[in-house]
Amino acid sequence: MNINVALSLSFSLCLSFFPSLNATPDISETCGNVRHKDLCISSFESSNIARFLPSNAKPKVIASIIIKITVSNASDVSRNLKSAVLEGSGSLKPEVREKYGICDREVVSAMKELDKVRTTMAISSRKSEDLDMKAAIAKTEKCEEELKQVEAELTDKKQLEEVVVLKQLLENIDDIIKAMD
């Protein structure tokens, strides 16, 4: 037997004992019944975190990863809201600056609620998960409402679009958690 063939065979045999390093779980079941299915799948698949999950990851683990992805997204939204205020300091009307500030506080508060959801998932406190998810969604909706009040005066609609996507991610998490019952 050729040495290259033997090495190749040995390497393949060794790899068969380990899960694939790039195998990600099939999330079509987890994301299949959420309100924003395509967003659920695409955000999960584009995440660096998701790449390291075994293909047989349980729905609760996948939900936890989707929460982490959403917290990261919320952090980006918050940073972009702050940047809009700092970069547009001279051209923004005071009421627009105020709306950005309110919106940012709501997004930061929603991130805290998501952290609570992740913690309560670990201890299986279903009632608390529901309350925390409702609070996170409500805070993001409040942010969206604040920006919509001054939408015509926003220098960049990107922040409003990001808030809408964040709300959709939160709705997906809520749907996933409800489906785990």
C-alpha positions as MATLAB code, in Angstrom:
seq = 'MNINVALSLSFSLCLSFFPSLNATPDISETCGNVRHKDLCISSFESSNIARFLPSNAKPKVIASIIIKITVSNASDVSRNLKSAVLEGSGSLKPEVREKYGICDREVVSAMKELDKVRTTMAISSRKSEDLDMKAAIAKTEKCEEELKQVEAELTDKKQLEEVVVLKQLLENIDDIIKAMD';
ca = [
       0.000    0.000    0.000;
       1.290    3.408   -0.933;
       2.303    5.569    2.062;
       0.092    8.438    0.851;
      -2.923    6.168    0.687;
      -2.184    4.796    4.149;
      -1.836    8.290    5.626;
      -4.986    9.457    3.911;
      -6.908    6.440    5.189;
      -5.560    6.932    8.728;
      -6.470   10.607    8.679;
     -10.001    9.837    7.481;
     -10.410    7.195   10.137;
      -9.279    9.604   12.866;
     -11.656   12.286   11.651;
     -14.572    9.890   11.761;
     -14.277    9.821   15.553;
     -14.674   13.596   15.845;
     -17.620   15.746   14.837;
     -16.950   17.883   11.835;
     -15.360   21.164   12.753;
     -17.538   23.050   10.313;
     -20.738   21.091   10.858;
     -23.560   23.285   12.000;
     -26.857   21.946   13.201;
     -29.823   21.864   10.893;
     -31.679   24.899   12.126;
     -34.607   24.587    9.756;
     -36.559   22.876   12.533;
     -35.642   25.534   15.097;
     -36.317   28.436   12.732;
     -39.117   26.743   10.826;
     -42.010   28.181   12.795;
     -40.768   31.646   13.647;
     -42.272   34.843   12.274;
     -39.106   35.832   10.401;
     -37.722   32.486    9.232;
     -35.225   33.767    6.652;
     -33.758   36.230    9.142;
     -33.488   33.475   11.756;
     -31.621   31.161    9.411;
     -29.370   33.787    7.861;
     -28.348   35.358   11.180;
     -27.549   31.932   12.604;
     -25.622   30.728    9.563;
     -23.594   33.926    9.258;
     -22.547   33.827   12.905;
     -19.051   32.757   13.861;
     -20.446   31.189   17.040;
     -22.739   28.860   15.110;
     -19.855   27.351   13.160;
     -18.575   25.599   16.259;
     -21.800   23.888   17.275;
     -22.053   20.158   16.715;
     -24.574   19.079   14.125;
     -26.659   17.384   16.843;
     -27.057   20.514   19.013;
     -30.313   20.601   20.971;
     -32.931   23.338   20.320;
     -32.211   24.920   23.714;
     -28.529   25.295   22.793;
     -29.454   26.722   19.403;
     -31.857   29.165   21.077;
     -29.068   30.240   23.426;
     -26.780   30.865   20.458;
     -29.490   32.855   18.677;
     -29.848   34.958   21.831;
     -26.082   35.610   21.836;
     -26.258   36.609   18.174;
     -29.145   38.959   18.954;
     -27.319   40.526   21.911;
     -24.365   41.151   19.596;
     -26.733   42.695   17.054;
     -28.303   44.865   19.774;
     -24.853   46.039   20.807;
     -24.162   47.078   17.210;
     -27.503   48.914   17.057;
     -26.689   50.767   20.280;
     -23.242   51.739   19.004;
     -24.728   52.972   15.711;
     -27.351   55.040   17.530;
     -24.633   56.683   19.623;
     -22.505   57.265   16.527;
     -25.407   58.934   14.734;
     -25.721   61.407   17.584;
     -21.983   62.065   17.877;
     -21.331   62.318   14.148;
     -24.432   64.360   13.446;
     -24.049   66.613   16.462;
     -24.280   69.880   14.542;
     -27.036   68.943   12.144;
     -29.417   67.063   14.452;
     -32.318   68.890   16.011;
     -32.552   68.555   19.795;
     -35.733   66.457   19.589;
     -34.026   64.011   17.205;
     -31.014   63.749   19.532;
     -33.413   63.088   22.394;
     -35.182   60.321   20.441;
     -31.846   58.686   19.636;
     -30.969   58.815   23.331;
     -34.285   57.273   24.400;
     -33.962   54.620   21.721;
     -30.423   53.745   22.786;
     -31.478   53.361   26.440;
     -34.300   51.039   25.363;
     -31.943   48.892   23.260;
     -29.443   48.624   26.139;
     -32.306   47.675   28.451;
     -33.510   45.055   25.955;
     -30.005   43.522   25.996;
     -30.253   43.211   29.776;
     -33.615   41.468   29.411;
     -32.061   39.037   26.922;
     -29.328   38.241   29.420;
     -32.073   37.418   31.925;
     -33.755   35.168   29.355;
     -30.513   33.259   28.815;
     -30.091   32.836   32.563;
     -33.665   31.683   33.109;
     -33.368   29.227   30.225;
     -30.547   27.567   32.126;
     -32.790   27.066   35.169;
     -35.942   26.393   33.138;
     -38.034   29.200   34.537;
     -40.609   29.418   31.744;
     -42.728   32.157   33.313;
     -39.710   34.386   33.827;
     -38.536   33.755   30.244;
     -41.917   34.935   28.949;
     -41.842   38.096   31.029;
     -38.267   38.920   30.091;
     -38.932   38.335   26.369;
     -42.053   40.484   26.472;
     -40.037   43.237   28.168;
     -37.202   43.000   25.615;
     -39.630   43.181   22.695;
     -41.547   46.064   24.289;
     -38.337   48.033   24.787;
     -37.348   47.556   21.162;
     -40.845   48.549   20.031;
     -40.541   51.704   22.165;
     -37.234   52.491   20.454;
     -38.834   51.968   17.049;
     -41.755   54.244   17.981;
     -39.377   56.978   19.157;
     -37.450   56.946   15.889;
     -40.614   56.821   13.787;
     -41.788   60.028   15.471;
     -38.814   61.848   13.921;
     -38.304   59.615   10.880;
     -38.583   62.483    8.408;
     -35.748   64.276   10.201;
     -33.360   61.336   10.503;
     -30.193   61.909    8.528;
     -29.868   58.173    7.905;
     -32.724   55.661    7.959;
     -30.208   52.898    8.689;
     -30.704   53.134   12.462;
     -34.463   52.681   12.166;
     -33.975   49.690    9.857;
     -31.526   48.145   12.342;
     -34.036   48.568   15.170;
     -36.727   46.862   13.084;
     -34.388   43.913   12.394;
     -33.521   43.734   16.103;
     -37.227   43.578   16.958;
     -37.684   40.781   14.426;
     -34.780   38.841   15.953;
     -36.393   39.215   19.367;
     -39.724   38.004   18.005;
     -37.930   34.966   16.578;
     -36.388   34.176   19.967;
     -39.813   34.475   21.557;
     -41.244   32.043   18.989;
     -38.366   29.594   19.501;
     -38.762   29.627   23.268;
     -42.515   29.074   22.995;
     -41.935   26.137   20.637;
     -39.606   24.463   23.156;
     -42.509   23.832   25.540;
];
